[in-house]
Amino acid sequence: MDFLAKLYLPGVVALGGALLFALVALAGYVQLFAREDDEDTRRFARRSYALFVLSVLMGAAVLVVLLLRRDFRIEYVSQYSGAELPWFYRFSSFWAGQKGSFLIWLVSGSLLGLPLRKAAGREEAPVMGVYLLTLIGLLFILVRETPFVMLTQTPTDGSGLNPLLQDPWMVIHPPIMFTGFAASAIPFSFAVAAMVRRRYDRWAHLAFPWALGGFLVLGTAILLGGYWAYKTLGWGGYWGWDPVENASLVPWLLGTVLIHGLHVERRKGRFRRANLVFACLLYFSVLYGTFLTRSGVLADFSVHSFVDLGISAWLIGLMAFFMLGALYLLVTRLREVPTEPSADPLLSRGTFLMLSMVVVSISALVVAVGTSSPLITRGLSHVLVTPQHLTSQSWALTRWLSKFAVPSQVPPSWYNLLHLPIALLIALLLALVPLLTWRAVPGREMARKLGIGAVVAAIAGTTALVAGVRNPFHLVFIVLAGLALTTNLQKTVQRFQNGGLRAAGGYLAHVGVGIILLGILASSAYDESTKVTLEQGVPRRVEGMTLTLDRFVPRQGDEKERFEVTVVRDGRRFLSYPQLFLNDRTQQVMAHPHITHLLLQDLYISPIEYDPGEPGTARRLHLKKGEEATVAGTRVRFLGFDLNAEGNALQAMQQGGVVAVGATLEVVRNGSTERVEPLYRFTPQGEVDSRPQPLPGGGEVVLAGIDASSGAVQLEVRGVEPVAGPRPKLAVDVTRKPLIKLVWYGLYVVLFGGILATTQRLRDALVLERVKA
């Protein structure tokens, strides 16, 4: 009863009503499944579902109103919002935490069910029944971990929104991502319905536009997330193989496999069994990725991963329920699924489409295994024991193996190394598929079709060689990507001439993939990065450019502190404004890069450290473990974190108490060495206490912040007189990203082509359903 008294009733009643109407709608569809032509039952089930959607929207609306009104009585509002936030960031606080994320996922999924009811046609009962089960699973999580818990005492302000999330791209990226996750359940529902009904001839036609639409939505979310990382985080990249990034990439890759498999099934009646499996794997990958990133199991390995809210068992239960149910159907039904045997010759479209599906599936498997490596190595650490009865050889072998069983994640280089041959194969297959037909293509005809593409590919390879590309794998990659781009562009033009723009959508999307492949290689393998310290007013030559630090620009309204840097390149002069500022709430030093978009490259200037150079002022340091810096003859080295400075910090965090983290510093001054340990205390409400610690020989140091993304600390050294002149200095990382625009432009082309293809396939599916009816 005490817990119920802490609940905000409007939101709780809305979610409770949603659960009630969802169960009633499920019962209606179960009854409709038994009596397919009962129109009264159909109307009852549809109206119940509409009331379920209305209840979900009312619950979401309550949370939105609470956030916009800054109602800090609500724990969720207090945790993820603040009084100073503008309305659009208060609105985006909706999905800043786990509970809000699940709610926006539920909102998206429930709304998708409205058109799905009619699009499913005669399969409405089983499809909607399965789809409702996926939504009810989310609802159970929200009922158990409701966002409508009230605090016993109302704070005057909230903890605020993570500064990295205060970005326009983060206002739209998460809702699109969760819409893509919700859409993954639709092909799964069609596949399960087909196996339950034992009707395998129509599900591919009905599911294909939904699978293609979900692929596009998820691809859009990945594009927005990558661009946000590129322009906000300051490390110069757009993809870091972080588990949260991979949790969206694996479903996207499996969605790619599924839409190509469904295409072949619709055209030739093949891959029916494989498509049922991939439709299930697509949804399972979303559930598994959600478990990895939201159960807390990867909290030590991902800067984006959420801490455990006590929902791990629920997520495991959801996975087990759907996986075991689908596995039972696959085992008992798969052999009876009629399918056309694959008798395609080697040089045919069917064979190459099958090879493409295999290669992309391998990519998804590589990413999934790499993302799961902390769980795999943790499991090995429990399995590899050394019982006393083992022989000396077995014991030695076990000890050697245990070295590799320490819970750890694979580095980004692991993904890059394994994906280089995968990318080469994808480029080759992508280049040849447009030239092939469903029948065998003679060698001479194949050579003739390759004519223009081969010329363009040779020009691309020669240009790369002249530009300085010497890696033979990279040269082959560029040649194949150029060939893929050309052959698919030719096919796009041909399809456009014969059937209009929508008929060319699929091949236009492949043109975009060719563009992306070139952009990824150029911007990742041939970027040039230089760390340099700019002294105010002193020009510095960097990679064929001249950079001059002009001035420090103080905060002006919403514009944070920044630096004005003049860049002169090839006689052209322009200004760059990288930002380095102190977050008012967390006291963390935040760095935002400035990106100048040039014709063939981006100039990426990211600030690292600023020395104002004025006597008696504070000097800010950003140090990773083992790094050191010298301030006026005083050398400061960061040795590591102390999580037991005032009790166990992890335990305090789990119990919701005050967390104290110490930074162990080695300070060398005037030939003597001492250790100093400033503390950083913060409460669950976001309050921060970081008191100065005296330095040997005078002055003091403050632990101003902890950079969780890099395992570094921000230190503020005060009262140490500089021995050099007072000229300000700014350390920056200057990076040139060649042809990075191709990554974004290619994704735009993929999405545009996919939209055209989706509208065409959706229209075909509706026409087919009317004919069948």
CSV table of N, CA, C and O in Angstrom, one decimal, residues 381-452:
chain,number,residue,atom,x,y,z
A,381,SER,N,35.1,-17.7,-17.7
A,381,SER,CA,35.8,-17.6,-16.5
A,381,SER,C,35.1,-18.4,-15.4
A,381,SER,O,35.8,-18.8,-14.4
A,382,HIS,N,33.8,-18.7,-15.5
A,382,HIS,CA,33.2,-19.6,-14.5
A,382,HIS,C,33.4,-21.1,-14.8
A,382,HIS,O,33.4,-21.9,-13.9
A,383,VAL,N,33.5,-21.4,-16.1
A,383,VAL,CA,33.7,-22.8,-16.5
A,383,VAL,C,35.1,-23.3,-16.3
A,383,VAL,O,35.3,-24.4,-15.8
A,384,LEU,N,36.1,-22.4,-16.5
A,384,LEU,CA,37.5,-22.8,-16.4
A,384,LEU,C,38.0,-22.8,-15.0
A,384,LEU,O,38.5,-21.8,-14.5
A,385,VAL,N,37.8,-23.9,-14.3
A,385,VAL,CA,38.2,-24.0,-12.9
A,385,VAL,C,39.4,-25.0,-12.9
A,385,VAL,O,39.7,-25.6,-13.9
A,386,THR,N,40.1,-25.0,-11.7
A,386,THR,CA,41.3,-25.9,-11.6
A,386,THR,C,41.1,-26.8,-10.5
A,386,THR,O,41.7,-26.6,-9.4
A,387,PRO,N,40.3,-27.9,-10.6
A,387,PRO,CA,40.1,-28.8,-9.5
A,387,PRO,C,41.5,-29.5,-9.2
A,387,PRO,O,42.4,-29.7,-10.0
A,388,GLN,N,41.6,-30.0,-8.0
A,388,GLN,CA,42.8,-30.6,-7.5
A,388,GLN,C,43.2,-31.9,-8.2
A,388,GLN,O,44.3,-32.2,-8.3
A,389,HIS,N,42.1,-32.6,-8.7
A,389,HIS,CA,42.4,-33.9,-9.3
A,389,HIS,C,42.9,-33.8,-10.7
A,389,HIS,O,43.2,-34.8,-11.3
A,390,LEU,N,43.0,-32.6,-11.3
A,390,LEU,CA,43.5,-32.5,-12.7
A,390,LEU,C,44.9,-32.8,-12.7
A,390,LEU,O,45.7,-32.6,-11.8
A,391,THR,N,45.3,-33.4,-13.9
A,391,THR,CA,46.7,-33.7,-14.1
A,391,THR,C,47.5,-32.4,-14.2
A,391,THR,O,46.9,-31.3,-14.5
A,392,SER,N,48.8,-32.4,-14.1
A,392,SER,CA,49.6,-31.2,-14.2
A,392,SER,C,49.4,-30.6,-15.6
A,392,SER,O,49.4,-29.3,-15.7
A,393,GLN,N,49.3,-31.4,-16.7
A,393,GLN,CA,49.2,-30.9,-18.0
A,393,GLN,C,47.8,-30.2,-18.2
A,393,GLN,O,47.7,-29.1,-18.7
A,394,SER,N,46.8,-30.9,-17.7
A,394,SER,CA,45.4,-30.3,-17.8
A,394,SER,C,45.3,-29.0,-17.0
A,394,SER,O,44.7,-28.0,-17.4
A,395,TRP,N,46.0,-29.0,-15.8
A,395,TRP,CA,45.9,-27.8,-14.9
A,395,TRP,C,46.6,-26.7,-15.6
A,395,TRP,O,46.2,-25.5,-15.6
A,396,ALA,N,47.8,-27.0,-16.2
A,396,ALA,CA,48.5,-25.9,-16.9
A,396,ALA,C,47.7,-25.4,-18.1
A,396,ALA,O,47.7,-24.2,-18.4
A,397,LEU,N,47.1,-26.3,-18.9
A,397,LEU,CA,46.2,-25.9,-20.0
A,397,LEU,C,45.1,-25.0,-19.5
A,397,LEU,O,44.7,-24.0,-20.1
A,398,THR,N,44.4,-25.4,-18.4
A,398,THR,CA,43.3,-24.6,-17.9
A,398,THR,C,43.8,-23.2,-17.5
A,398,THR,O,43.1,-22.2,-17.7
A,399,ARG,N,44.9,-23.2,-16.8
A,399,ARG,CA,45.4,-21.9,-16.4
A,399,ARG,C,45.7,-21.0,-17.6
A,399,ARG,O,45.4,-19.8,-17.6
A,400,TRP,N,46.2,-21.6,-18.7
A,400,TRP,CA,46.5,-20.8,-19.9
A,400,TRP,C,45.2,-20.3,-20.5
A,400,TRP,O,45.1,-19.1,-20.9
A,401,LEU,N,44.2,-21.2,-20.6
A,401,LEU,CA,43.0,-20.8,-21.1
A,401,LEU,C,42.3,-19.7,-20.3
A,401,LEU,O,41.6,-18.8,-20.8
A,402,SER,N,42.5,-19.8,-19.0
A,402,SER,CA,41.8,-18.8,-18.1
A,402,SER,C,42.3,-17.4,-18.3
A,402,SER,O,41.6,-16.4,-18.0
A,403,LYS,N,43.5,-17.2,-18.9
A,403,LYS,CA,43.9,-15.9,-19.2
A,403,LYS,C,43.0,-15.2,-20.2
A,403,LYS,O,42.9,-14.0,-20.3
A,404,PHE,N,42.4,-16.0,-21.1
A,404,PHE,CA,41.5,-15.4,-22.1
A,404,PHE,C,40.0,-15.4,-21.6
A,404,PHE,O,39.2,-15.1,-22.4
A,405,ALA,N,39.8,-15.8,-20.4
A,405,ALA,CA,38.4,-15.9,-19.9
A,405,ALA,C,38.1,-14.7,-19.0
A,405,ALA,O,37.1,-14.7,-18.3
A,406,VAL,N,38.9,-13.7,-18.9
A,406,VAL,CA,38.6,-12.5,-18.2
A,406,VAL,C,37.5,-11.7,-18.9
A,406,VAL,O,37.7,-11.5,-20.1
A,407,PRO,N,36.4,-11.4,-18.3
A,407,PRO,CA,35.3,-10.6,-19.0
A,407,PRO,C,35.9,-9.4,-19.7
A,407,PRO,O,36.5,-8.5,-19.1
A,408,SER,N,35.7,-9.4,-21.0
A,408,SER,CA,36.3,-8.3,-21.8
A,408,SER,C,35.5,-8.2,-23.1
A,408,SER,O,34.8,-9.1,-23.5
A,409,GLN,N,35.7,-7.0,-23.8
A,409,GLN,CA,35.1,-6.9,-25.0
A,409,GLN,C,36.1,-6.8,-26.1
A,409,GLN,O,37.3,-6.4,-25.9
A,410,VAL,N,35.8,-7.1,-27.3
A,410,VAL,CA,36.7,-7.1,-28.4
A,410,VAL,C,36.9,-5.6,-28.9
A,410,VAL,O,36.0,-4.8,-28.8
A,411,PRO,N,38.1,-5.3,-29.3
A,411,PRO,CA,38.4,-3.9,-29.8
A,411,PRO,C,37.7,-3.6,-31.1
A,411,PRO,O,37.4,-4.6,-31.9
A,412,PRO,N,37.6,-2.4,-31.5
A,412,PRO,CA,37.0,-2.0,-32.8
A,412,PRO,C,37.8,-2.6,-34.0
A,412,PRO,O,37.3,-3.0,-35.0
A,413,SER,N,39.2,-2.8,-33.8
A,413,SER,CA,40.0,-3.4,-34.8
A,413,SER,C,39.6,-4.8,-35.2
A,413,SER,O,39.7,-5.2,-36.3
A,414,TRP,N,39.0,-5.5,-34.2
A,414,TRP,CA,38.5,-6.9,-34.5
A,414,TRP,C,37.4,-6.9,-35.5
A,414,TRP,O,37.4,-7.6,-36.4
A,415,TYR,N,36.4,-5.9,-35.3
A,415,TYR,CA,35.3,-5.8,-36.3
A,415,TYR,C,35.9,-5.4,-37.6
A,415,TYR,O,35.4,-5.9,-38.7
A,416,ASN,N,36.7,-4.4,-37.6
A,416,ASN,CA,37.3,-3.9,-38.9
A,416,ASN,C,38.0,-5.0,-39.7
A,416,ASN,O,37.9,-5.1,-40.9
A,417,LEU,N,38.8,-5.7,-39.0
A,417,LEU,CA,39.6,-6.8,-39.6
A,417,LEU,C,38.7,-7.8,-40.3
A,417,LEU,O,38.9,-8.2,-41.4
A,418,LEU,N,37.7,-8.3,-39.5
A,418,LEU,CA,36.9,-9.4,-40.1
A,418,LEU,C,35.9,-8.8,-41.1
A,418,LEU,O,35.4,-9.6,-42.0
A,419,HIS,N,35.6,-7.5,-41.1
A,419,HIS,CA,34.6,-7.0,-42.1
A,419,HIS,C,35.3,-6.6,-43.4
A,419,HIS,O,34.6,-6.3,-44.4
A,420,LEU,N,36.6,-6.5,-43.5
A,420,LEU,CA,37.2,-6.2,-44.7
A,420,LEU,C,36.9,-7.2,-45.8
A,420,LEU,O,36.5,-6.8,-46.9
A,421,PRO,N,37.2,-8.5,-45.6
A,421,PRO,CA,36.8,-9.5,-46.6
A,421,PRO,C,35.3,-9.5,-46.9
A,421,PRO,O,34.8,-9.8,-48.0
A,422,ILE,N,34.5,-9.3,-45.8
A,422,ILE,CA,33.0,-9.3,-46.0
A,422,ILE,C,32.6,-8.2,-46.9
A,422,ILE,O,31.8,-8.3,-47.8
A,423,ALA,N,33.3,-7.0,-46.7
A,423,ALA,CA,32.9,-5.8,-47.6
A,423,ALA,C,33.4,-6.1,-49.0
A,423,ALA,O,32.7,-5.6,-49.9
A,424,LEU,N,34.5,-6.7,-49.2
A,424,LEU,CA,34.9,-7.0,-50.6
A,424,LEU,C,33.9,-7.9,-51.3
A,424,LEU,O,33.6,-7.7,-52.4
A,425,LEU,N,33.5,-9.0,-50.6
A,425,LEU,CA,32.5,-9.9,-51.1
A,425,LEU,C,31.2,-9.2,-51.5
A,425,LEU,O,30.5,-9.4,-52.5
A,426,ILE,N,30.7,-8.3,-50.5
A,426,ILE,CA,29.5,-7.5,-50.7
A,426,ILE,C,29.6,-6.7,-52.0
A,426,ILE,O,28.7,-6.6,-52.8
A,427,ALA,N,30.7,-6.0,-52.1
A,427,ALA,CA,30.9,-5.1,-53.3
A,427,ALA,C,30.9,-5.9,-54.6
A,427,ALA,O,30.3,-5.5,-55.6
A,428,LEU,N,31.6,-7.1,-54.6
A,428,LEU,CA,31.6,-8.0,-55.8
A,428,LEU,C,30.2,-8.4,-56.1
A,428,LEU,O,29.8,-8.4,-57.3
A,429,LEU,N,29.5,-9.0,-55.2
A,429,LEU,CA,28.1,-9.4,-55.4
A,429,LEU,C,27.2,-8.3,-55.9
A,429,LEU,O,26.4,-8.5,-56.8
A,430,LEU,N,27.4,-7.2,-55.2
A,430,LEU,CA,26.5,-6.0,-55.6
A,430,LEU,C,26.8,-5.6,-57.0
A,430,LEU,O,25.9,-5.1,-57.7
A,431,ALA,N,28.0,-5.7,-57.4
A,431,ALA,CA,28.4,-5.3,-58.8
A,431,ALA,C,27.8,-6.2,-59.9
A,431,ALA,O,27.5,-5.7,-61.0
A,432,LEU,N,27.8,-7.5,-59.6
A,432,LEU,CA,27.4,-8.5,-60.6
A,432,LEU,C,25.9,-8.8,-60.7
A,432,LEU,O,25.4,-9.1,-61.8
A,433,VAL,N,25.2,-8.7,-59.6
A,433,VAL,CA,23.8,-9.0,-59.5
A,433,VAL,C,22.9,-8.2,-60.6
A,433,VAL,O,22.1,-8.8,-61.3
A,434,PRO,N,23.1,-6.9,-60.8
A,434,PRO,CA,22.3,-6.2,-61.8
A,434,PRO,C,22.6,-6.8,-63.2
A,434,PRO,O,21.7,-6.5,-64.1
A,435,LEU,N,23.7,-7.4,-63.5
A,435,LEU,CA,24.0,-7.9,-64.8
A,435,LEU,C,23.4,-9.3,-65.1
A,435,LEU,O,23.4,-9.8,-66.2
A,436,LEU,N,22.9,-9.9,-64.0
A,436,LEU,CA,22.5,-11.3,-64.1
A,436,LEU,C,21.0,-11.4,-64.3
A,436,LEU,O,20.2,-10.5,-64.0
A,437,THR,N,20.5,-12.5,-64.8
A,437,THR,CA,19.1,-12.8,-64.9
A,437,THR,C,18.9,-14.1,-64.1
A,437,THR,O,19.8,-14.7,-63.6
A,438,TRP,N,17.6,-14.5,-64.1
A,438,TRP,CA,17.3,-15.8,-63.4
A,438,TRP,C,17.8,-17.0,-64.1
A,438,TRP,O,17.8,-18.1,-63.5
A,439,ARG,N,18.2,-16.8,-65.3
A,439,ARG,CA,18.8,-17.9,-66.1
A,439,ARG,C,20.3,-17.7,-66.2
A,439,ARG,O,20.8,-16.6,-65.8
A,440,ALA,N,21.0,-18.7,-66.7
A,440,ALA,CA,22.4,-18.6,-66.8
A,440,ALA,C,22.8,-17.5,-67.9
A,440,ALA,O,22.1,-17.4,-68.9
A,441,VAL,N,23.8,-16.7,-67.6
A,441,VAL,CA,24.3,-15.7,-68.5
A,441,VAL,C,25.6,-16.2,-69.1
A,441,VAL,O,26.6,-16.5,-68.4
A,442,PRO,N,25.6,-16.2,-70.4
A,442,PRO,CA,26.9,-16.7,-71.1
A,442,PRO,C,28.0,-15.7,-70.8
A,442,PRO,O,27.8,-14.5,-70.5
A,443,GLY,N,29.2,-16.2,-70.8
A,443,GLY,CA,30.4,-15.4,-70.5
A,443,GLY,C,30.6,-14.2,-71.4
A,443,GLY,O,30.9,-13.1,-70.9
A,444,ARG,N,30.3,-14.4,-72.7
A,444,ARG,CA,30.5,-13.3,-73.6
A,444,ARG,C,29.5,-12.2,-73.3
A,444,ARG,O,29.8,-11.0,-73.3
A,445,GLU,N,28.3,-12.6,-73.0
A,445,GLU,CA,27.2,-11.6,-72.7
A,445,GLU,C,27.6,-10.9,-71.4
A,445,GLU,O,27.4,-9.6,-71.3
A,446,MET,N,28.1,-11.6,-70.4
A,446,MET,CA,28.5,-11.0,-69.2
A,446,MET,C,29.6,-10.0,-69.4
A,446,MET,O,29.6,-8.9,-68.8
A,447,ALA,N,30.6,-10.3,-70.2
A,447,ALA,CA,31.7,-9.4,-70.5
A,447,ALA,C,31.2,-8.1,-71.2
A,447,ALA,O,31.7,-7.0,-71.0
A,448,ARG,N,30.2,-8.3,-72.1
A,448,ARG,CA,29.7,-7.2,-72.8
A,448,ARG,C,28.9,-6.2,-71.8
A,448,ARG,O,29.1,-5.0,-71.9
A,449,LYS,N,28.2,-6.8,-70.9
A,449,LYS,CA,27.5,-6.0,-69.9
A,449,LYS,C,28.4,-5.3,-69.0
A,449,LYS,O,28.1,-4.2,-68.5
A,450,LEU,N,29.6,-5.9,-68.8
A,450,LEU,CA,30.5,-5.3,-67.8
A,450,LEU,C,31.3,-4.1,-68.5
A,450,LEU,O,32.0,-3.4,-67.8
A,451,GLY,N,31.1,-3.8,-69.8
A,451,GLY,CA,31.9,-2.8,-70.5
A,451,GLY,C,32.0,-1.5,-69.8
A,451,GLY,O,33.1,-1.1,-69.4
A,452,ILE,N,30.9,-0.8,-69.7
A,452,ILE,CA,31.0,0.6,-69.1
A,452,ILE,C,31.4,0.5,-67.6
A,452,ILE,O,32.2,1.3,-67.2
